[in-house]
Amino acid sequence: AMEGGKPSLTLVYQAVQALYHDPDPSGKERASLWLGELQRSMFAWEISDQLLQLKQDVESCYFAAQTMKMKIQTSFYELPPETHNALRDSLLTHIQNLKDLSPIIVTQLALAIADLALQMASWKGCVHTLIEKYNEDVGSMPFLIEILTVLPEEVHSRSLRIGANRRTEIIEDLAFYSNTVVALLTSCVEKAGGDEKMLIKVFRCLGSWFNLGVLDSNFMASNQLLMVLFQILQRDETSTNLHEAASDCVCSALYAIENVDTNVALALQLFQGVLTLETAYHMAVAREDLDKVLNYCRIFTELCETFLETTVRTPGQGMGDLRTLELLLICAGHPQYEVVEISFNFWYRLGEHLYKINDANLHGVFRPYIQRLLHCLARHCQLDPDHEGIPEETDDFGEFRMRVSDLVKDVIFLVGSMECFSQLYSTLKDGNPPWEVTEAVLFIMASIAKSVDPENNPTVAEVLQQVVLLPESVHLAVRYTSIELVGEMSEVVDRNPRFLDPVLNYLMKGLREKPLASAAAKAIHNICSVCRDHMAQHFQGLLDIARSLDSFALSTEAAVGLLKGTALVLARLPLEKIAECLSDLCAVQVLALKKLLAERSRNGKSADPTAWLDRLAVIFRHTNPIVENGQTHPCQKVIQEIWPVLSETLNAHQADNRIVERCCRCLRFAVRCVGKGSASLLQPLVTQMVSVYQVYPHSCFLYLGSILVDEYGMEEGCRQGLLDMLQALCMPTFQLLEQPNSLRNHPDTVDDLFRLATRFVQRSPVTLLGSSIVVHIIQCAIAATSLDHRDANCSVMKFIRDLIHTGVGNDHEEDFALRKRLICQAMEQNGQQLINQLLHSCCFCLPPYTLPDVAEVLWEVMLFDRPMFCRWLENALKGLPKQTAGGAVTVTHKQLTEFHKQVTSAEECKQVCWAIREFTRLYR
């Protein structure tokens, strides 16, 4: 659309109108695409400037302001430096002229001005100039404060990439002017009187400066703004919006003094200030004002988080005062579970701290608090007395209960699992509580059952005995949770086999009832996993269930879990029994697949086979009997019999990626199950994979290929066949990956291709290195190093690292000299290009979590040939840009030489990693 030069403003107006008001969705879509293209073009600068000047309507001004912000964030380099001043002046004029049009336009323009200030090195002391220019004019105050709010927020913006040098310079600059900003905010509050909107703006701005960590804490400790904040939070008549803004600001202040010892004065002010809010909290509870209650709970939690170290170091003394924990327990007593949930992260961290310190006396100090917390949590987990049916696990309350379960597991060591378990049980045994109390108690018992010692433990045995005697007349939710508890107690069953029969009978009852079936299946699966040997005598029963799996009302996951349990027990049967039983176990699934194929050949279509494929996969995956050398694997015959059905299913659905993926998964576990025993399948399987892949390049074939190489790559007789497979699979793959943007659009293909190539390097490096395809694979890997996709990037780096590593080894391996020569050739051709690309990717494309993988590649290259590596790295560093578009220094000569020295003199890989981490910050 932009080829024909700059579009007219009329055309832009029409597009903006269509974007917001066209009743036809396709018209909206067209307008959106066209405007997106306009935003990416060079004309966007001039057009958005004109739209803002003309001020025709809110929509066109919002589009223009947003475009300005986007251009400054992503395309600032398009502007020549001599235009920067003019851009700044025009943005300031626009924000002044449009200040009353709409707050969202003011925010977009404020962001544009902030992003410009951060990038424009020639605009010195921007905070000072802005305050000088506008602080006399009351009308300009709102947008001045908006700019001062977003400026600190943008310092760490991901999209700006201003680099560590510039960022440090800016942070120092903002710290220098911070007292001026606070003074401005203080005078605003004095003048604001009851102007609530202004107060909210002031607190947002103050919070933003706290968050950046640039406020002088001694200056703040004696500042009036703190007093005002706490007064507002103490007052009952404060409105919801102002209350939230003040709460956010106090939380930011507490977060900013994370290091209490260096901010003692401010820490004390905040500590004492927050403790005065207890009365206000009770007032909010009395008024049933949940918004305020949640705000107070956030503040109390943030207080506890900030003073966590102090509290653990000196509990009960000074700012280690345990009243902070009392505040959280008061919140835990609130009837709404959303309130206590806010504090979970703190309790988790407290538990972690105390676990590390492991001091019995200290544990004793905190034990009563944890006991009270657990008591509250058990109460919060109660379902409504009029709740019908089983507990809902996927709604908000269900998720809350899961989080409670996790938290209880993490802090239970402070109270003692056994004590807690016994205590809970005695509330059921001695009282006759209503069903919802019973259910919640069983739920908490299930959370800790695994951490209770199962050896010679009469209480645990008694619990198990009583639970399986629960009559069918109790509330369904109680039965449901009791089934979960039994599943969690499988260790106890394993130590007390006399319970196995009653437990299985109890679970079988549940399995036959629709609402309980999936929970019962999960419990049976747990018992099969833990009591594999005891369960062997019950294998016939498991087989009967598996044969009629679909007569039970099971979720997909529960059905697969039951089969997993069955397979785990099957693997413990005598070898001569396994083949026949496995055949029985697979028969139902195979029959169903055959039926679908017949249906397909009759009607040209059939139902989805994935459920059956997944069931077979789980059976193969977990049937892993111990087979001595020379014995035939008992599963070999079964898998050979099943292969034709899998092969036909794969053919029938070859166009459908999802189904093909499940077929490949099933085959992968079949091959893994019998290992070398699947040799007779190798030829037909590879032939089919290659032929389907030519037409439908599903990446799962590459993954399956990697499994075959892993299993057979060491066999002399298979190597050439596997290499032919690799070459045949690479052709369509390279065609796919040569399209524009295709690496980004097909990360799975990249991931699986390099898994396959890596397996070759591990199993048969000389076969791969001596082939003609290796050059293309290396080239493809170098191009893919810049791909920002977790799994794909990890695969690429692992391939390059393992490849080079085959040339770093010991001379007494038979083919070492040959390997080393082949790697030398590859490195001579590609080494410099590899290092250039890696360095560029680190600085401009990859997120920090990928850097350890990059470091490992550089480390291997260095081990292989340090002198060459030093030269390559030096050349690569020369190619990096030294300055930003805004004229700031990105990297100094000293920083370049320092980095080169750190990497090339490193004595272990983690030093390389550390150096890259520091260096790439200069470009982030």
Coordinates of C-alpha atoms in Angstrom, one line a residue, residues 234-419:
Q234 CA -6.4 5.5 58.1
R235 CA -9.4 7.5 57.0
D236 CA -12.6 5.6 56.8
E237 CA -14.1 7.9 54.1
T238 CA -11.3 7.5 51.6
S239 CA -12.7 6.5 48.2
T240 CA -11.9 3.2 46.6
N241 CA -9.7 4.6 43.8
L242 CA -7.6 6.8 46.1
H243 CA -7.3 4.0 48.6
E244 CA -5.9 1.7 45.9
A245 CA -3.4 4.3 44.6
A246 CA -2.2 5.0 48.2
S247 CA -1.9 1.2 48.9
D248 CA 0.1 0.7 45.7
C249 CA 2.5 3.5 46.7
V250 CA 3.1 2.1 50.2
C251 CA 3.7 -1.4 48.7
S252 CA 6.3 0.2 46.2
A253 CA 8.0 2.0 49.2
L254 CA 8.2 -1.3 51.1
Y255 CA 9.6 -3.1 48.1
A256 CA 12.2 -0.3 47.6
I257 CA 13.7 -0.8 51.1
E258 CA 14.2 -4.6 50.5
N259 CA 17.6 -4.0 52.1
V260 CA 16.4 -2.8 55.5
D261 CA 19.9 -2.3 57.1
T262 CA 20.8 0.5 54.6
N263 CA 17.5 2.3 54.8
V264 CA 16.9 2.2 58.6
A265 CA 15.1 5.6 59.0
L266 CA 12.6 5.0 56.2
A267 CA 12.2 1.4 57.2
L268 CA 11.2 2.4 60.7
Q269 CA 8.7 5.0 59.4
L270 CA 7.0 2.5 57.1
F271 CA 7.1 -0.2 59.8
Q272 CA 5.3 2.0 62.3
G273 CA 3.0 3.5 59.7
V274 CA 1.7 0.1 58.6
L275 CA 1.2 -1.1 62.1
T276 CA -1.2 1.8 62.6
L277 CA -3.5 0.4 59.9
E278 CA -4.9 -2.5 61.9
T279 CA -7.9 -0.5 63.2
A280 CA -8.7 0.7 59.6
Y281 CA -8.6 -2.9 58.5
H282 CA -11.2 -3.9 61.1
M283 CA -13.3 -1.0 60.0
A284 CA -13.2 -2.1 56.3
V285 CA -14.2 -5.6 57.4
A286 CA -17.1 -4.2 59.4
R287 CA -18.2 -2.2 56.3
E288 CA -17.8 -5.3 54.1
D289 CA -15.6 -3.3 51.8
L290 CA -13.6 -6.1 50.2
D291 CA -11.6 -3.8 47.9
K292 CA -10.1 -2.1 50.9
V293 CA -9.6 -5.3 52.9
L294 CA -7.6 -6.7 49.9
N295 CA -5.5 -3.5 49.8
Y296 CA -4.7 -3.7 53.5
C297 CA -3.8 -7.4 53.2
R298 CA -1.4 -6.5 50.3
I299 CA 0.3 -3.9 52.4
F300 CA 0.6 -6.3 55.4
T301 CA 2.0 -9.0 53.2
E302 CA 4.5 -6.6 51.6
L303 CA 5.6 -5.5 55.1
C304 CA 6.2 -9.1 56.1
E305 CA 8.1 -9.8 52.9
T306 CA 10.3 -6.7 53.4
F307 CA 11.1 -7.6 57.0
L308 CA 11.4 -11.3 56.5
E309 CA 15.2 -11.5 57.1
T310 CA 14.9 -9.2 60.2
T311 CA 12.0 -11.3 61.6
V312 CA 14.0 -14.5 61.2
R313 CA 17.2 -13.0 62.5
T314 CA 15.8 -11.3 65.6
P315 CA 12.2 -12.5 66.1
G316 CA 10.3 -10.3 68.5
Q317 CA 12.9 -7.6 68.7
G318 CA 12.7 -4.1 67.0
M319 CA 11.6 -4.5 63.4
G320 CA 11.6 -8.3 63.8
D321 CA 8.4 -7.7 65.9
L322 CA 6.1 -10.7 65.4
R323 CA 3.0 -8.4 65.3
T324 CA 3.7 -8.4 61.6
L325 CA 2.7 -12.1 61.5
E326 CA -0.3 -11.4 63.7
L327 CA -1.6 -8.9 61.0
L328 CA -1.3 -11.7 58.4
L329 CA -3.1 -14.1 60.6
I330 CA -5.9 -11.6 61.2
C331 CA -6.3 -11.4 57.4
A332 CA -6.2 -15.2 57.2
G333 CA -9.3 -15.1 59.5
H334 CA -11.3 -13.1 57.0
P335 CA -14.2 -15.2 55.6
Q336 CA -13.2 -14.6 51.9
Y337 CA -10.5 -16.9 50.7
E338 CA -9.1 -14.3 48.3
V339 CA -7.8 -12.4 51.3
V340 CA -5.6 -15.1 52.7
E341 CA -4.4 -16.1 49.3
I342 CA -2.5 -12.8 48.9
S343 CA -0.1 -13.8 51.7
F344 CA 0.8 -17.3 50.3
N345 CA 4.1 -16.3 48.8
F346 CA 5.2 -14.8 52.1
W347 CA 4.4 -18.0 54.1
Y348 CA 6.2 -20.1 51.4
R349 CA 9.3 -17.9 51.6
L350 CA 9.2 -18.0 55.4
G351 CA 9.1 -21.8 55.3
E352 CA 12.0 -21.9 52.8
H353 CA 14.1 -19.6 55.1
L354 CA 13.5 -21.6 58.2
Y355 CA 14.1 -24.9 56.4
K356 CA 17.5 -23.7 55.3
I357 CA 18.5 -22.4 58.8
N358 CA 17.2 -25.6 60.4
D359 CA 17.4 -24.5 64.0
A360 CA 15.0 -26.2 66.4
N361 CA 14.6 -23.2 68.7
L362 CA 13.8 -20.9 65.8
H363 CA 11.3 -23.4 64.4
G364 CA 9.7 -23.4 67.9
V365 CA 9.2 -19.6 67.7
F366 CA 7.3 -19.8 64.4
R367 CA 5.5 -23.1 65.0
P368 CA 2.4 -21.6 66.7
Y369 CA 2.0 -19.2 63.8
I370 CA 2.1 -21.9 61.2
Q371 CA -0.3 -24.0 63.3
R372 CA -2.8 -21.2 63.4
L373 CA -2.3 -20.6 59.6
L374 CA -3.0 -24.3 58.9
H375 CA -6.2 -24.1 61.1
C376 CA -7.4 -21.1 59.0
L377 CA -6.5 -22.9 55.7
A378 CA -8.5 -26.0 56.6
R379 CA -11.5 -23.8 57.3
H380 CA -11.1 -21.9 54.0
C381 CA -11.0 -25.2 52.1
Q382 CA -14.6 -26.1 53.3
L383 CA -17.1 -26.4 50.5
D384 CA -20.5 -24.7 51.0
P385 CA -22.8 -26.8 53.2
D386 CA -25.4 -26.8 50.4
H387 CA -22.8 -27.8 47.7
E388 CA -23.9 -30.9 45.7
G389 CA -21.7 -33.5 44.0
I390 CA -17.9 -33.7 44.0
P391 CA -15.6 -30.7 44.5
E392 CA -15.0 -28.7 41.4
E393 CA -11.3 -28.7 40.6
T394 CA -11.1 -26.2 37.8
D395 CA -13.0 -23.2 39.1
D396 CA -11.3 -20.4 41.1
F397 CA -12.1 -22.1 44.4
G398 CA -10.7 -25.4 43.1
E399 CA -7.5 -23.7 42.1
F400 CA -7.3 -22.0 45.5
R401 CA -7.5 -25.4 47.2
M402 CA -4.7 -26.7 45.0
R403 CA -2.6 -23.8 46.1
V404 CA -3.4 -24.5 49.7
S405 CA -2.4 -28.1 49.2
D406 CA 1.0 -26.9 47.8
L407 CA 1.6 -24.4 50.6
V408 CA 0.7 -27.0 53.3
K409 CA 3.2 -29.4 51.8
D410 CA 5.9 -26.7 52.0
V411 CA 5.4 -25.6 55.6
I412 CA 4.3 -28.8 57.3
F413 CA 7.8 -29.6 58.4
L414 CA 7.5 -26.8 61.0
V415 CA 4.6 -28.5 62.7
G416 CA 5.5 -32.1 62.0
S417 CA 3.5 -34.2 59.5
M418 CA 2.7 -36.9 61.9
E419 CA 1.4 -34.6 64.7

